[in-house]
Amino acid sequence: MPEGNWITRAPTLRRKAVLLAKVQDEAGHGLYLYSATETLGISRDELKDQLLSGKAKYASIFNYPTLSWADVGAIGWLVDGAAIVNQISLCRTSYGPYARAMVKICKEESFHMRQGYEVMTVLANGSDEQKAMAQDALERWWWPTLMMFGPHDADSAHSGRSMKWKIKRQSNDELRQKFVDQTVAQAEYLGLEIPDPKLKWDPKREHYDFGEIDWDEFRSVLAGAGPCNQERMDARRKASENGNWIREAMMAHAAKERDRSSAQTPEG
């Protein structure tokens, strides 16, 4: 997770405890989704191997750096806020195991979003330096967050089929618009400025107009050329290698327990 390097540098013990709780939640979300995917006939080991080999994709937003503590707030507010917009819709997806996982995930993501917004509120109402830190984080995370919803509907390779099968209930552009509409007022409350000179309210559409996303950057990050792609993959591979002995020890212990249980079972 991008926020991982701030666990040991959180400004207070309370902030550290809250961030640790969030990391624990996110690990649980991964387990929910692995369990859902297993119903399609693929094992967790296969999924992990695909991730470590680079075959499987993960969220593009994870490939951006966290340069200050304000980034932890911006991620909670913006990234988790965008995730909620997307995931609420997925609670009604036609794929039952995924829909059921989303219900619990959404409840926990709402906590993450509130935690991030609280961090940004404290910074925005702090010293000039703290407010500048919050503004800088907003400027760096705004556009990558909008990219999270995927390409325009007309350019998406899978949206049409996903909508037809009701895997998706709302299109990429609809969800992105919903996120922008709800986030502008939140930024205004903080006294922060969204980094988009084209952002303005359209009274006819009753939605905000906003500037064009840098889709070249989006495609570059997906292709593995983002700011932190290599760093993130190296960290995942190192964690997997360092954890091999733990997995082997747990498997050996489980095998011994099975053998002991079999030996104690009376023959019928």
CSV table of C-alpha atoms in Angstrom, one decimal:
chain,number,residue,atom,x,y,z
A,1,MET,CA,0.0,0.0,0.0
A,2,PRO,CA,1.2,3.5,-0.7
A,3,GLU,CA,0.7,4.6,2.9
A,4,GLY,CA,2.7,1.7,4.3
A,5,ASN,CA,5.9,3.8,4.6
A,6,TRP,CA,4.1,6.2,6.9
A,7,ILE,CA,3.1,3.6,9.6
A,8,THR,CA,6.4,4.2,11.4
A,9,ARG,CA,6.3,8.0,10.8
A,10,ALA,CA,2.8,8.8,11.7
A,11,PRO,CA,2.7,12.1,13.7
A,12,THR,CA,0.9,10.6,16.8
A,13,LEU,CA,0.3,7.3,18.4
A,14,ARG,CA,-3.5,7.7,17.6
A,15,ARG,CA,-2.7,8.3,13.9
A,16,LYS,CA,-0.5,5.2,13.8
A,17,ALA,CA,-3.2,3.0,15.4
A,18,VAL,CA,-5.8,4.3,12.9
A,19,LEU,CA,-3.5,3.7,9.9
A,20,LEU,CA,-2.6,0.2,11.2
A,21,ALA,CA,-6.3,-0.6,11.4
A,22,LYS,CA,-6.8,0.6,7.9
A,23,VAL,CA,-4.0,-1.6,6.6
A,24,GLN,CA,-5.5,-4.6,8.4
A,25,ASP,CA,-8.9,-3.8,6.8
A,26,GLU,CA,-7.3,-3.6,3.3
A,27,ALA,CA,-5.6,-7.0,3.8
A,28,GLY,CA,-8.9,-8.4,4.7
A,29,HIS,CA,-10.4,-7.0,1.6
A,30,GLY,CA,-7.9,-8.9,-0.5
A,31,LEU,CA,-8.9,-12.1,1.3
A,32,TYR,CA,-12.6,-11.4,0.5
A,33,LEU,CA,-11.9,-10.9,-3.2
A,34,TYR,CA,-9.5,-13.9,-3.4
A,35,SER,CA,-12.3,-16.0,-1.8
A,36,ALA,CA,-14.8,-14.7,-4.4
A,37,THR,CA,-12.4,-15.4,-7.3
A,38,GLU,CA,-11.8,-19.0,-6.1
A,39,THR,CA,-15.5,-19.7,-6.9
A,40,LEU,CA,-14.4,-19.3,-10.6
A,41,GLY,CA,-12.1,-22.2,-10.3
A,42,ILE,CA,-8.7,-20.6,-9.7
A,43,SER,CA,-6.6,-20.9,-6.6
A,44,ARG,CA,-5.0,-18.2,-4.5
A,45,ASP,CA,-1.6,-19.5,-5.3
A,46,GLU,CA,-2.3,-19.1,-9.0
A,47,LEU,CA,-3.6,-15.6,-8.4
A,48,LYS,CA,-0.5,-14.7,-6.4
A,49,ASP,CA,1.8,-16.1,-9.0
A,50,GLN,CA,0.1,-14.1,-11.7
A,51,LEU,CA,0.5,-10.9,-9.6
A,52,LEU,CA,4.2,-11.5,-9.0
A,53,SER,CA,4.9,-12.4,-12.6
A,54,GLY,CA,3.2,-9.2,-13.8
A,55,LYS,CA,0.4,-11.0,-15.7
A,56,ALA,CA,-2.3,-9.9,-13.3
A,57,LYS,CA,-3.1,-6.2,-13.0
A,58,TYR,CA,-3.6,-4.2,-9.8
A,59,ALA,CA,-5.0,-0.7,-9.2
A,60,SER,CA,-3.0,1.9,-11.1
A,61,ILE,CA,-3.4,4.3,-8.1
A,62,PHE,CA,-0.9,2.2,-6.1
A,63,ASN,CA,1.9,3.3,-8.4
A,64,TYR,CA,2.2,6.8,-7.0
A,65,PRO,CA,4.4,7.9,-4.2
A,66,THR,CA,3.4,9.2,-0.8
A,67,LEU,CA,5.7,12.2,-0.2
A,68,SER,CA,4.2,13.6,3.0
A,69,TRP,CA,1.8,12.8,5.8
A,70,ALA,CA,-0.9,14.8,3.9
A,71,ASP,CA,-0.8,12.1,1.2
A,72,VAL,CA,-2.2,9.6,3.7
A,73,GLY,CA,-5.1,12.0,4.2
A,74,ALA,CA,-5.5,12.6,0.5
A,75,ILE,CA,-5.6,8.8,-0.2
A,76,GLY,CA,-8.2,8.2,2.4
A,77,TRP,CA,-10.4,11.1,1.3
A,78,LEU,CA,-10.0,10.8,-2.5
A,79,VAL,CA,-8.8,7.3,-3.3
A,80,ASP,CA,-11.0,5.5,-0.8
A,81,GLY,CA,-13.8,8.0,-1.6
A,82,ALA,CA,-13.6,7.0,-5.3
A,83,ALA,CA,-13.5,3.4,-4.3
A,84,ILE,CA,-16.7,3.7,-2.4
A,85,VAL,CA,-18.5,5.4,-5.3
A,86,ASN,CA,-17.4,2.4,-7.5
A,87,GLN,CA,-18.0,-0.3,-4.9
A,88,ILE,CA,-21.5,0.8,-3.9
A,89,SER,CA,-22.6,0.2,-7.4
A,90,LEU,CA,-20.9,-3.2,-7.3
A,91,CYS,CA,-22.9,-4.3,-4.3
A,92,ARG,CA,-25.7,-5.0,-6.8
A,93,THR,CA,-23.5,-6.8,-9.4
A,94,SER,CA,-24.8,-10.0,-10.9
A,95,TYR,CA,-21.9,-12.0,-9.6
A,96,GLY,CA,-23.1,-13.0,-6.1
A,97,PRO,CA,-19.8,-13.7,-4.3
A,98,TYR,CA,-18.4,-10.4,-5.4
A,99,ALA,CA,-21.5,-8.5,-4.5
A,100,ARG,CA,-21.5,-10.0,-1.0
A,101,ALA,CA,-17.9,-9.1,-0.5
A,102,MET,CA,-18.5,-5.5,-1.6
A,103,VAL,CA,-21.2,-5.0,1.1
A,104,LYS,CA,-18.6,-5.5,3.9
A,105,ILE,CA,-15.8,-3.7,2.0
A,106,CYS,CA,-18.0,-0.6,1.5
A,107,LYS,CA,-18.7,-0.4,5.2
A,108,GLU,CA,-15.0,-0.4,6.0
A,109,GLU,CA,-14.0,1.9,3.2
A,110,SER,CA,-16.4,4.5,4.6
A,111,PHE,CA,-14.3,4.5,7.7
A,112,HIS,CA,-11.1,4.9,5.7
A,113,MET,CA,-12.6,7.9,3.8
A,114,ARG,CA,-13.7,9.6,7.0
A,115,GLN,CA,-10.2,9.0,8.5
A,116,GLY,CA,-8.6,10.6,5.5
A,117,TYR,CA,-10.9,13.6,5.4
A,118,GLU,CA,-10.2,14.2,9.1
A,119,VAL,CA,-6.5,14.3,8.4
A,120,MET,CA,-7.1,16.8,5.6
A,121,THR,CA,-9.4,18.9,7.9
A,122,VAL,CA,-6.8,19.1,10.6
A,123,LEU,CA,-4.1,20.1,8.1
A,124,ALA,CA,-6.3,22.6,6.2
A,125,ASN,CA,-7.1,24.3,9.5
A,126,GLY,CA,-3.5,24.2,10.8
A,127,SER,CA,-0.5,26.4,10.0
A,128,ASP,CA,0.1,27.9,6.6
A,129,GLU,CA,2.7,25.2,6.0
A,130,GLN,CA,0.2,22.4,6.9
A,131,LYS,CA,-2.4,23.8,4.7
A,132,ALA,CA,0.1,24.1,1.8
A,133,MET,CA,1.0,20.4,2.5
A,134,ALA,CA,-2.7,19.5,2.2
A,135,GLN,CA,-3.1,21.5,-1.0
A,136,ASP,CA,0.0,19.9,-2.5
A,137,ALA,CA,-1.3,16.4,-1.8
A,138,LEU,CA,-4.7,17.3,-3.4
A,139,GLU,CA,-2.9,18.5,-6.5
A,140,ARG,CA,-0.9,15.3,-6.9
A,141,TRP,CA,-3.7,12.8,-6.2
A,142,TRP,CA,-6.7,14.5,-7.9
A,143,TRP,CA,-6.0,13.3,-11.5
A,144,PRO,CA,-4.7,9.8,-10.6
A,145,THR,CA,-7.9,9.4,-8.6
A,146,LEU,CA,-10.1,10.3,-11.6
A,147,MET,CA,-8.1,7.7,-13.6
A,148,MET,CA,-9.3,5.0,-11.2
A,149,PHE,CA,-12.7,4.8,-12.8
A,150,GLY,CA,-11.1,3.7,-16.1
A,151,PRO,CA,-11.1,5.0,-19.6
A,152,HIS,CA,-14.1,6.8,-21.2
A,153,ASP,CA,-16.9,4.5,-21.9
A,154,ALA,CA,-16.4,4.7,-25.7
A,155,ASP,CA,-12.7,3.7,-25.2
A,156,SER,CA,-13.3,0.9,-22.7
A,157,ALA,CA,-12.7,-2.6,-24.0
A,158,HIS,CA,-14.9,-4.3,-21.4
A,159,SER,CA,-17.5,-1.8,-20.2
A,160,GLY,CA,-20.1,-2.7,-22.8
A,161,ARG,CA,-20.1,-6.4,-22.0
A,162,SER,CA,-19.9,-5.8,-18.3
A,163,MET,CA,-22.9,-3.6,-18.4
A,164,LYS,CA,-24.8,-6.1,-20.6
A,165,TRP,CA,-24.1,-8.9,-18.1
A,166,LYS,CA,-24.9,-6.5,-15.2
A,167,ILE,CA,-21.5,-7.1,-13.7
A,168,LYS,CA,-21.3,-3.3,-13.8
A,169,ARG,CA,-24.4,-1.2,-13.0
A,170,GLN,CA,-23.0,2.2,-13.9
A,171,SER,CA,-20.5,3.2,-16.5
A,172,ASN,CA,-17.0,4.6,-15.9
A,173,ASP,CA,-18.0,8.1,-16.9
A,174,GLU,CA,-21.2,8.0,-14.8
A,175,LEU,CA,-19.2,7.0,-11.7
A,176,ARG,CA,-16.5,9.5,-12.3
A,177,GLN,CA,-19.0,12.3,-12.7
A,178,LYS,CA,-20.7,11.2,-9.4
A,179,PHE,CA,-17.4,11.4,-7.6
A,180,VAL,CA,-16.5,14.8,-9.0
A,181,ASP,CA,-19.9,16.2,-8.1
A,182,GLN,CA,-19.7,15.1,-4.5
A,183,THR,CA,-16.1,15.9,-3.9
A,184,VAL,CA,-16.1,19.6,-5.0
A,185,ALA,CA,-18.1,20.7,-2.0
A,186,GLN,CA,-15.8,18.7,0.3
A,187,ALA,CA,-12.8,20.5,-1.1
A,188,GLU,CA,-14.5,23.9,-0.7
A,189,TYR,CA,-15.3,23.1,2.9
A,190,LEU,CA,-11.6,22.5,3.5
A,191,GLY,CA,-10.7,25.7,1.8
A,192,LEU,CA,-8.6,23.8,-0.8
A,193,GLU,CA,-8.6,24.3,-4.5
A,194,ILE,CA,-9.1,21.4,-6.9
A,195,PRO,CA,-6.3,21.6,-9.6
A,196,ASP,CA,-8.6,22.0,-12.6
A,197,PRO,CA,-9.1,25.4,-14.2
A,198,LYS,CA,-11.9,23.9,-16.3
A,199,LEU,CA,-13.9,22.8,-13.3
A,200,LYS,CA,-17.3,24.6,-13.2
A,201,TRP,CA,-20.9,23.9,-12.5
A,202,ASP,CA,-23.2,23.4,-15.5
A,203,PRO,CA,-26.7,24.4,-14.5
A,204,LYS,CA,-28.2,22.8,-17.5
A,205,ARG,CA,-26.7,19.4,-16.8
A,206,GLU,CA,-26.7,19.9,-13.1
A,207,HIS,CA,-23.2,18.5,-12.9
A,208,TYR,CA,-19.7,19.8,-12.8
A,209,ASP,CA,-17.8,20.1,-16.0
A,210,PHE,CA,-14.1,19.2,-15.6
A,211,GLY,CA,-10.9,19.0,-17.7
A,212,GLU,CA,-9.6,16.1,-19.7
A,213,ILE,CA,-7.6,13.4,-18.0
A,214,ASP,CA,-4.0,12.7,-19.2
A,215,TRP,CA,-4.8,9.3,-20.7
A,216,ASP,CA,-1.2,8.9,-21.9
A,217,GLU,CA,-0.1,8.9,-18.2
A,218,PHE,CA,-2.9,6.4,-17.4
A,219,ARG,CA,-1.7,4.0,-20.2
A,220,SER,CA,1.9,4.5,-19.1
A,221,VAL,CA,1.2,3.5,-15.5
A,222,LEU,CA,-0.8,0.5,-16.6
A,223,ALA,CA,2.0,-0.6,-18.9
A,224,GLY,CA,4.4,-0.6,-15.9
A,225,ALA,CA,6.1,2.8,-16.4
A,226,GLY,CA,4.5,4.7,-13.5
A,227,PRO,CA,6.5,6.5,-10.8
A,228,CYS,CA,6.5,3.5,-8.4
A,229,ASN,CA,5.6,0.4,-10.5
A,230,GLN,CA,9.0,-1.3,-10.2
A,231,GLU,CA,9.2,-0.4,-6.5
A,232,ARG,CA,5.8,-1.8,-5.8
A,233,MET,CA,6.5,-5.1,-7.6
A,234,ASP,CA,9.9,-5.5,-6.0
A,235,ALA,CA,8.3,-5.0,-2.6
A,236,ARG,CA,5.7,-7.7,-3.3
A,237,ARG,CA,8.2,-10.2,-4.6
A,238,LYS,CA,10.5,-9.6,-1.6
A,239,ALA,CA,7.6,-10.0,0.8
A,240,SER,CA,6.6,-13.3,-0.9
A,241,GLU,CA,10.2,-14.6,-0.8
A,242,ASN,CA,10.7,-13.6,2.8
A,243,GLY,CA,7.4,-15.3,3.8
A,244,ASN,CA,8.2,-18.6,2.2
A,245,TRP,CA,9.6,-20.1,5.4
A,246,ILE,CA,6.4,-19.1,7.3
A,247,ARG,CA,4.1,-20.7,4.8
A,248,GLU,CA,6.3,-23.9,4.7
A,249,ALA,CA,6.3,-24.0,8.5
A,250,MET,CA,2.5,-23.6,8.7
A,251,MET,CA,2.0,-26.3,6.1
A,252,ALA,CA,4.3,-28.7,7.9
A,253,HIS,CA,2.5,-28.0,11.2
A,254,ALA,CA,-0.9,-28.6,9.6
A,255,ALA,CA,0.4,-31.9,8.1
A,256,LYS,CA,1.6,-33.0,11.6
A,257,GLU,CA,-1.8,-32.1,13.1
A,258,ARG,CA,-3.6,-34.2,10.4
A,259,ASP,CA,-1.3,-37.1,11.0
A,260,ARG,CA,-1.8,-36.9,14.8
A,261,SER,CA,-5.5,-36.6,14.4
A,262,SER,CA,-5.6,-39.7,12.1
A,263,ALA,CA,-3.5,-41.7,14.5
A,264,GLN,CA,-5.9,-40.9,17.4
A,265,THR,CA,-9.0,-41.8,15.4
A,266,PRO,CA,-10.2,-45.3,16.4
A,267,GLU,CA,-10.7,-47.7,13.5
A,268,GLY,CA,-14.3,-48.5,12.9
